[in-house]
CSV table of C-alpha atoms and ligand atoms in Angstrom, one decimal:
chain,number,residue,atom,x,y,z
A,128,MET,CA,-0.5,-9.2,-35.5
A,129,SER,CA,-3.4,-11.4,-36.6
A,130,SER,CA,-6.7,-10.9,-34.9
A,131,PRO,CA,-7.4,-13.0,-31.8
A,132,PRO,CA,-9.4,-16.2,-32.3
A,133,ALA,CA,-13.1,-16.2,-31.2
A,134,SER,CA,-12.5,-19.3,-29.2
A,135,ALA,CA,-9.7,-19.4,-26.6
A,136,ILE,CA,-9.8,-23.2,-26.5
A,137,VAL,CA,-11.4,-25.7,-28.8
A,138,ILE,CA,-11.6,-29.3,-27.7
A,139,ASP,CA,-12.8,-31.5,-30.4
A,140,ALA,CA,-13.8,-35.1,-29.7
A,141,VAL,CA,-11.1,-35.8,-27.2
A,142,SER,CA,-10.9,-39.2,-25.7
A,143,LYS,CA,-8.4,-40.6,-23.2
A,144,THR,CA,-7.9,-44.2,-22.1
A,145,TYR,CA,-5.3,-44.8,-19.4
A,146,ARG,CA,-3.4,-48.0,-19.8
A,147,PRO,CA,-1.2,-48.4,-16.8
A,148,ARG,CA,1.9,-50.4,-17.8
A,149,ASP,CA,1.9,-52.6,-14.8
A,150,SER,CA,-1.8,-53.4,-14.9
A,151,GLN,CA,-4.3,-55.2,-17.2
A,152,THR,CA,-7.0,-52.7,-16.4
A,153,VAL,CA,-7.7,-49.8,-18.7
A,154,LYS,CA,-9.5,-46.8,-17.6
A,155,VAL,CA,-11.6,-44.7,-19.9
A,156,ALA,CA,-11.2,-41.2,-18.5
A,157,LEU,CA,-12.6,-39.1,-21.4
A,158,LYS,CA,-15.1,-40.1,-24.0
A,159,SER,CA,-15.2,-37.9,-27.0
A,160,VAL,CA,-15.3,-34.6,-25.2
A,161,SER,CA,-16.0,-31.5,-27.2
A,162,LEU,CA,-16.0,-28.0,-25.7
A,163,ASP,CA,-15.4,-24.5,-26.9
A,164,VAL,CA,-14.1,-21.9,-24.4
A,165,PRO,CA,-15.0,-18.5,-25.7
A,166,ARG,CA,-12.4,-15.8,-25.6
A,167,GLY,CA,-12.8,-13.7,-22.4
A,168,ALA,CA,-14.9,-16.3,-20.7
A,169,MET,CA,-14.9,-17.2,-17.1
A,170,PHE,CA,-15.5,-20.9,-17.7
A,171,ALA,CA,-16.2,-23.6,-15.1
A,172,LEU,CA,-15.6,-27.2,-15.8
A,173,LEU,CA,-17.7,-28.8,-13.1
A,174,GLY,CA,-18.0,-32.4,-12.1
A,175,PRO,CA,-17.6,-34.9,-9.3
A,176,ASN,CA,-14.3,-36.5,-8.4
A,177,GLY,CA,-13.1,-38.9,-11.1
A,178,ALA,CA,-15.2,-37.2,-13.8
A,179,GLY,CA,-12.0,-36.5,-15.9
A,180,LYS,CA,-11.5,-32.8,-15.2
A,181,SER,CA,-7.8,-33.0,-14.4
A,182,THR,CA,-7.2,-35.4,-17.3
A,183,LEU,CA,-8.6,-32.8,-19.7
A,184,ILE,CA,-6.6,-30.0,-18.1
A,185,ASN,CA,-3.4,-32.1,-18.2
A,186,ILE,CA,-4.0,-32.8,-21.9
A,187,MET,CA,-4.1,-29.1,-22.6
A,188,ALA,CA,-1.0,-28.6,-20.6
A,189,GLY,CA,0.8,-31.3,-22.5
A,190,LEU,CA,1.3,-33.4,-19.4
A,191,VAL,CA,-1.0,-36.2,-20.5
A,192,ASN,CA,-1.2,-37.6,-24.1
A,193,LYS,CA,-4.7,-37.8,-25.4
A,194,THR,CA,-5.8,-41.1,-27.1
A,195,SER,CA,-7.7,-39.3,-29.9
A,196,GLY,CA,-9.2,-36.0,-30.8
A,197,LYS,CA,-7.9,-32.5,-31.3
A,198,VAL,CA,-7.1,-29.5,-29.0
A,199,VAL,CA,-6.6,-26.0,-30.3
A,200,ILE,CA,-5.4,-23.3,-27.9
A,201,TRP,CA,-5.5,-19.7,-29.1
A,202,GLY,CA,-5.6,-20.9,-32.7
A,203,HIS,CA,-2.6,-23.3,-32.2
A,204,ASP,CA,-3.1,-27.1,-32.4
A,205,ILE,CA,-1.3,-28.7,-29.4
A,206,ASP,CA,0.0,-31.5,-31.7
A,207,THR,CA,1.4,-29.6,-34.6
A,208,ASP,CA,2.1,-26.3,-32.8
A,209,ALA,CA,3.0,-27.3,-29.3
A,210,ARG,CA,5.3,-24.4,-28.6
A,211,GLN,CA,2.8,-21.6,-29.5
A,212,SER,CA,-0.1,-23.4,-27.8
A,213,ARG,CA,1.9,-23.7,-24.6
A,214,ARG,CA,2.8,-20.0,-24.7
A,215,ALA,CA,-0.8,-19.1,-24.8
A,216,ILE,CA,-1.8,-21.0,-21.7
A,217,GLY,CA,-0.8,-20.9,-18.1
A,218,ILE,CA,-1.8,-23.9,-16.0
A,219,VAL,CA,-2.2,-24.0,-12.2
A,220,PRO,CA,-2.2,-27.7,-11.4
A,221,GLN,CA,-4.3,-29.4,-8.7
A,222,GLU,CA,-1.3,-30.5,-6.8
A,223,LEU,CA,0.8,-28.0,-4.9
A,224,ASN,CA,4.1,-28.9,-6.6
A,225,LEU,CA,6.5,-26.2,-5.5
A,226,ASP,CA,10.2,-26.5,-4.8
A,227,PRO,CA,10.3,-26.0,-1.1
A,228,PHE,CA,13.7,-24.3,-1.1
A,229,PHE,CA,12.9,-21.5,-3.6
A,230,THR,CA,11.4,-18.2,-2.5
A,231,PRO,CA,8.4,-16.9,-4.4
A,232,ARG,CA,10.7,-14.5,-6.3
A,233,GLU,CA,13.1,-17.3,-7.3
A,234,THR,CA,10.2,-19.5,-8.3
A,235,LEU,CA,9.0,-16.9,-10.7
A,236,GLU,CA,12.5,-16.1,-12.0
A,237,VAL,CA,13.2,-19.8,-12.7
A,238,GLN,CA,9.8,-20.1,-14.5
A,239,ALA,CA,10.6,-17.0,-16.6
A,240,GLY,CA,13.9,-18.5,-17.5
A,241,TYR,CA,12.1,-21.6,-18.6
A,242,TYR,CA,10.0,-19.6,-21.0
A,243,GLY,CA,13.1,-17.7,-22.2
A,244,ILE,CA,11.8,-14.3,-21.1
A,245,PRO,CA,14.6,-11.8,-21.0
A,246,LYS,CA,15.4,-10.3,-17.6
A,247,ALA,CA,14.3,-6.8,-18.7
A,248,GLU,CA,10.9,-8.1,-19.7
A,249,ARG,CA,10.2,-10.0,-16.5
A,250,ARG,CA,7.3,-8.9,-14.3
A,251,THR,CA,8.2,-10.7,-11.2
A,252,ASP,CA,7.3,-8.0,-8.7
A,253,GLU,CA,4.2,-6.9,-10.5
A,254,ILE,CA,2.9,-10.5,-10.5
A,255,LEU,CA,3.7,-11.1,-6.8
A,256,GLU,CA,1.8,-7.9,-6.1
A,257,THR,CA,-1.2,-9.1,-8.1
A,258,VAL,CA,-1.5,-12.3,-6.1
A,259,GLY,CA,-0.8,-10.6,-2.8
A,260,LEU,CA,2.6,-12.1,-2.1
A,261,ALA,CA,4.8,-9.0,-2.5
A,262,ASP,CA,5.7,-9.2,1.2
A,263,LYS,CA,6.6,-12.9,0.9
A,264,ALA,CA,8.9,-12.4,-2.0
A,265,ARG,CA,11.9,-13.7,-0.1
A,266,ALA,CA,10.3,-16.3,2.1
A,267,HIS,CA,11.0,-20.0,1.5
A,268,ALA,CA,8.0,-21.8,-0.2
A,269,ARG,CA,7.9,-24.3,2.6
A,270,THR,CA,7.1,-21.5,5.1
A,271,LEU,CA,4.1,-20.4,3.1
A,272,SER,CA,0.5,-21.4,4.0
A,273,GLY,CA,-1.5,-23.5,1.7
A,274,GLY,CA,-3.4,-20.5,0.4
A,275,MET,CA,-0.2,-18.7,-0.3
A,276,ARG,CA,1.3,-21.6,-2.1
A,277,ARG,CA,-1.8,-21.8,-4.2
A,278,ARG,CA,-1.4,-18.1,-5.1
A,279,LEU,CA,2.2,-18.6,-5.8
A,280,LEU,CA,1.2,-21.3,-8.3
A,281,ILE,CA,-1.1,-18.9,-9.9
A,282,ALA,CA,1.7,-16.4,-10.1
A,283,LYS,CA,3.9,-19.0,-11.7
A,284,ALA,CA,1.3,-19.7,-14.3
A,285,MET,CA,1.2,-15.9,-15.1
A,286,VAL,CA,4.9,-15.4,-15.7
A,287,HIS,CA,4.7,-15.7,-19.5
A,288,ASN,CA,1.6,-13.5,-19.6
A,289,PRO,CA,-0.7,-16.1,-21.1
A,290,LYS,CA,-3.9,-15.3,-22.8
A,291,ILE,CA,-5.6,-18.2,-21.0
A,292,LEU,CA,-5.3,-19.2,-17.4
A,293,VAL,CA,-6.4,-22.7,-16.4
A,294,LEU,CA,-6.9,-23.5,-12.8
A,295,ASP,CA,-7.5,-27.1,-11.6
A,296,GLU,CA,-9.5,-27.1,-8.4
A,297,PRO,CA,-8.0,-23.7,-7.3
A,298,THR,CA,-10.0,-23.6,-4.1
A,299,ALA,CA,-9.9,-27.2,-2.9
A,300,GLY,CA,-8.6,-27.2,0.7
A,301,VAL,CA,-8.4,-23.4,0.9
A,302,ASP,CA,-10.1,-21.7,3.8
A,303,VAL,CA,-13.0,-19.3,3.2
A,304,GLU,CA,-11.1,-16.1,3.5
A,305,LEU,CA,-8.3,-17.1,1.1
A,306,ARG,CA,-10.9,-18.6,-1.2
A,307,GLN,CA,-12.4,-15.1,-1.4
A,308,GLN,CA,-9.0,-13.6,-2.2
A,309,LEU,CA,-8.4,-16.2,-4.9
A,310,TRP,CA,-11.6,-15.4,-6.6
A,311,GLU,CA,-10.8,-11.7,-6.4
A,312,THR,CA,-7.5,-12.4,-8.1
A,313,VAL,CA,-9.1,-14.5,-10.8
A,314,HIS,CA,-11.8,-11.9,-11.4
A,315,GLU,CA,-9.3,-9.2,-11.7
A,316,MET,CA,-7.3,-11.1,-14.3
A,317,ASN,CA,-10.5,-11.9,-16.2
A,318,ALA,CA,-11.4,-8.2,-16.2
A,319,LEU,CA,-8.0,-7.5,-17.7
A,320,GLY,CA,-8.8,-9.8,-20.6
A,321,THR,CA,-7.5,-13.2,-19.5
A,322,THR,CA,-9.7,-16.1,-20.4
A,323,ILE,CA,-10.2,-18.2,-17.4
A,324,LEU,CA,-11.0,-21.9,-17.3
A,325,LEU,CA,-11.2,-23.6,-14.0
A,326,THR,CA,-12.4,-26.9,-12.6
A,327,THR,CA,-14.2,-27.3,-9.4
A,328,HIS,CA,-16.5,-29.7,-7.7
A,329,TYR,CA,-18.0,-26.9,-5.7
A,330,LEU,CA,-21.2,-26.1,-7.5
A,331,GLU,CA,-21.8,-22.8,-5.7
A,332,GLU,CA,-18.5,-21.4,-6.8
A,333,ALA,CA,-19.3,-22.1,-10.4
A,334,GLN,CA,-22.7,-20.7,-10.1
A,335,GLU,CA,-21.5,-17.5,-8.4
A,336,ASN,CA,-18.3,-16.8,-10.3
A,337,CYS,CA,-18.5,-18.2,-13.8
A,338,ASN,CA,-20.5,-17.2,-16.9
A,339,THR,CA,-20.2,-20.4,-18.8
A,340,ILE,CA,-20.4,-23.9,-17.3
A,341,ALA,CA,-19.8,-27.3,-18.6
A,342,ILE,CA,-20.5,-30.4,-16.5
A,343,LEU,CA,-18.5,-33.5,-16.9
A,344,ARG,CA,-19.7,-36.9,-15.7
A,345,HIS,CA,-17.9,-40.2,-16.2
A,346,GLY,CA,-15.7,-38.6,-18.9
A,347,GLU,CA,-18.6,-37.2,-20.9
A,348,VAL,CA,-20.0,-33.7,-21.2
A,349,VAL,CA,-23.5,-33.8,-19.9
A,350,ALA,CA,-24.1,-30.0,-20.1
A,351,TYR,CA,-22.4,-27.1,-21.7
A,352,GLU,CA,-24.0,-23.7,-21.7
A,353,SER,CA,-24.3,-20.3,-20.1
A,354,ARG,CA,-25.2,-20.2,-16.4
A,355,GLU,CA,-28.6,-18.8,-17.3
A,356,SER,CA,-29.5,-21.3,-19.9
A,357,LEU,CA,-28.3,-24.1,-17.6
A,358,LEU,CA,-30.6,-22.8,-14.9
A,359,SER,CA,-33.5,-22.5,-17.3
A,360,ARG,CA,-33.0,-26.2,-18.2
A,361,LEU,CA,-35.2,-26.7,-15.3
A,362,LYS,CA,-38.2,-24.9,-16.6
A,363,ASP,CA,-40.2,-26.8,-14.1
A,364,LYS,CA,-41.2,-25.2,-10.9
A,365,LEU,CA,-41.9,-27.3,-8.0
A,366,VAL,CA,-45.3,-26.6,-6.3
A,367,VAL,CA,-45.6,-28.2,-2.9
A,368,VAL,CA,-49.1,-28.5,-1.5
A,369,ARG,CA,-49.7,-29.5,2.1
A,370,PHE,CA,-53.2,-30.5,3.0
A,371,ALA,CA,-55.0,-30.0,6.3
A,372,ALA,CA,-55.1,-33.8,7.0
A,373,PRO,CA,-53.4,-36.9,5.6
A,374,PHE,CA,-55.0,-38.4,2.5
A,375,ALA,CA,-55.6,-42.0,1.6
A,376,GLN,CA,-54.9,-41.5,-2.1
A,377,VAL,CA,-54.1,-38.8,-4.7
A,378,PRO,CA,-57.4,-37.0,-5.5
A,379,VAL,CA,-58.7,-38.0,-8.9
A,380,GLY,CA,-58.8,-34.3,-10.0
A,381,LEU,CA,-55.1,-33.9,-9.3
A,382,SER,CA,-53.7,-37.2,-10.7
A,383,PRO,CA,-53.3,-35.8,-14.3
A,384,PHE,CA,-50.6,-33.5,-12.8
A,385,LEU,CA,-48.6,-36.6,-11.8
A,386,PRO,CA,-47.9,-35.4,-8.2
A,387,GLU,CA,-45.4,-37.1,-6.0
A,388,ILE,CA,-46.5,-38.0,-2.4
A,389,THR,CA,-43.7,-36.5,-0.3
A,390,ALA,CA,-45.4,-36.8,3.1
A,391,PRO,CA,-48.8,-38.4,4.2
A,392,ASP,CA,-50.4,-34.9,3.8
A,393,THR,CA,-48.2,-33.4,1.1
A,394,LEU,CA,-48.1,-33.5,-2.7
A,395,ALA,CA,-45.3,-32.1,-4.9
A,396,PHE,CA,-46.1,-31.1,-8.5
A,397,ARG,CA,-43.5,-30.4,-11.1
A,398,VAL,CA,-45.1,-27.8,-13.3
A,399,ASN,CA,-43.8,-26.3,-16.5
A,400,ARG,CA,-44.0,-22.6,-16.0
A,401,GLU,CA,-44.0,-21.8,-19.6
A,402,ASP,CA,-47.0,-23.8,-20.8
A,403,GLY,CA,-49.7,-22.6,-18.4
A,404,GLY,CA,-49.1,-25.5,-16.0
A,405,ILE,CA,-49.3,-23.4,-12.9
A,406,PRO,CA,-52.7,-21.7,-13.6
A,407,ALA,CA,-54.1,-25.1,-14.6
A,408,LEU,CA,-52.9,-26.6,-11.3
A,409,LEU,CA,-54.3,-23.7,-9.2
A,410,ASP,CA,-57.6,-24.1,-11.0
A,411,ALA,CA,-57.8,-27.8,-10.2
A,412,LEU,CA,-56.8,-27.5,-6.5
A,413,PRO,CA,-60.1,-26.1,-5.1
A,414,GLY,CA,-62.2,-28.8,-6.5
A,415,CYS,CA,-60.0,-31.7,-5.4
A,416,GLY,CA,-62.0,-32.4,-2.3
A,417,LEU,CA,-59.2,-31.8,0.2
A,418,LYS,CA,-58.6,-28.8,2.4
A,419,ILE,CA,-55.3,-27.1,1.7
A,420,SER,CA,-53.2,-25.8,4.6
A,421,ASP,CA,-50.1,-24.5,2.7
A,422,ILE,CA,-48.7,-24.0,-0.8
A,423,ALA,CA,-45.0,-23.4,-1.4
A,424,THR,CA,-43.1,-23.1,-4.7
A,425,VAL,CA,-39.5,-24.0,-5.2
A,426,GLU,CA,-37.3,-22.4,-7.9
A,427,PRO,CA,-34.8,-24.6,-9.7
A,428,ASP,CA,-31.2,-23.9,-8.9
A,429,LEU,CA,-28.0,-25.1,-10.3
A,430,GLU,CA,-27.7,-27.6,-7.5
A,431,GLU,CA,-30.7,-29.4,-8.8
A,432,VAL,CA,-29.6,-29.3,-12.4
A,433,PHE,CA,-26.2,-30.6,-11.3
A,434,LEU,CA,-27.7,-33.4,-9.3
A,435,ARG,CA,-30.0,-34.4,-12.1
A,436,LEU,CA,-27.2,-34.4,-14.6
A,437,THR,CA,-24.6,-36.1,-12.6
A,438,ARG,CA,-26.4,-38.9,-10.8
A,439,ASP,CA,-26.3,-42.3,-12.4
A,440,THR,CA,-29.9,-43.1,-12.6
A,441,PRO,CA,-32.7,-40.6,-12.9
A,442,LEU,CA,-34.8,-40.6,-9.8
A,443,PRO,CA,-38.2,-39.2,-9.7
A,444,GLY,CA,-38.0,-35.6,-8.5
A,445,ARG,CA,-37.3,-35.7,-4.8
A,446,VAL,CA,-38.4,-32.9,-2.7
A,447,THR,CA,-36.3,-31.4,0.0
A,448,ILE,CA,-37.6,-28.2,1.5
B,11,LIG,P1,-11.2,-35.4,-11.8
B,11,LIG,O1,-10.0,-34.5,-12.0
B,11,LIG,O2,-12.4,-35.0,-12.4
B,11,LIG,O3,-11.3,-35.9,-10.4
B,11,LIG,P2,-9.3,-37.3,-13.2
B,11,LIG,O4,-9.1,-36.7,-14.5
B,11,LIG,O5,-8.3,-37.1,-12.1
B,11,LIG,O6,-10.8,-36.8,-12.6
B,11,LIG,O7,-9.6,-38.8,-13.3
B,11,LIG,C1,-10.5,-39.4,-14.2
B,11,LIG,C2,-10.5,-40.9,-14.2
B,11,LIG,O8,-9.2,-41.3,-14.7
B,11,LIG,C3,-10.5,-41.4,-12.8
B,11,LIG,O9,-11.3,-42.6,-12.8
B,11,LIG,C4,-9.1,-41.7,-12.4
B,11,LIG,O10,-9.0,-42.8,-11.5
B,11,LIG,C5,-8.5,-42.1,-13.7
B,11,LIG,N1,-7.1,-41.7,-13.8
B,11,LIG,C6,-6.6,-40.5,-13.7
B,11,LIG,N2,-5.2,-40.5,-13.9
B,11,LIG,C7,-4.9,-41.8,-14.1
B,11,LIG,C8,-3.7,-42.4,-14.4
B,11,LIG,N3,-2.5,-41.8,-14.4
B,11,LIG,N4,-3.7,-43.8,-14.6
B,11,LIG,C9,-4.9,-44.4,-14.6
B,11,LIG,N5,-6.1,-43.9,-14.3
B,11,LIG,C10,-6.1,-42.5,-14.1
B,12,LIG,MG1,-8.9,-33.5,-10.5
């Protein structure tokens, strides 16, 4: 067997323009998106609704034709090597599209048949166990809860033992407890060597669970890096100084620090913590002529990075404490 590729998925300058047949309007959903999903990653594709996440996933799944660009899955180009690329990937779609009359066991057996997996090699029971549906093997899909259906869809995507599992909004509309179970399932699979790519518009989930994060906005990649480096994008620390009384104007000694007036008695300073900005500010404060009543600092979090990268027009740093 040839050695596995370093990249589980390579997306190279992929664009998509939807041209609905019955409409004059065209919709540009993806604009030259390039991404590389490393083998073994737990990769989050993050972005607000309409950003193009499902479009990208559906292109990988062969459900949507891209307008231009190239997608390589586990070393196989989806255009020239569709069969092999589909074998390498399991997709859990955003919609819960299950046949209501099939039981979980039947659902997986049909899917295994679709992939031409011989009966002796099928892992139906093992997979049902993995996703916690062993006791529902013979229940009709329509009697399953939303969370169970979601897990059945994951099971369905695992039938052909793909190297990569792609989940489109796996936790949307799933209650907290089931969401926890889903994450456990996904983490287990990742620990066993499956590369995970998932989309979410829940920032905290990406931050907690994924080691690589890309942010999509209006069909464009606006960030793509490790969780740590995404966080360190905000090298600035926010220093919030409350004075003992309201002030008429920013004291001259503090104006070089370009503070923002966030309340009649409060200034917020965005200070770069790597270039000595904080000591300089602390040196300047005592001589500013105002009595200080409180100082607080705020660490950047992914939320702020996300908001900065996804909002349409950059706003001056707004302080919410
Ligand atoms: P996300 O999954 O990030 O919410 P989508 O990929 O579903 O985003 O949608 C991206 C954009 O493409 C949206 O503006 C959406 O309205 C549009 N879009 C998605 N599917 C179609 C389609 N079949 N026909 C026309 N426009 C579409
Ligand atoms: Mg979507």
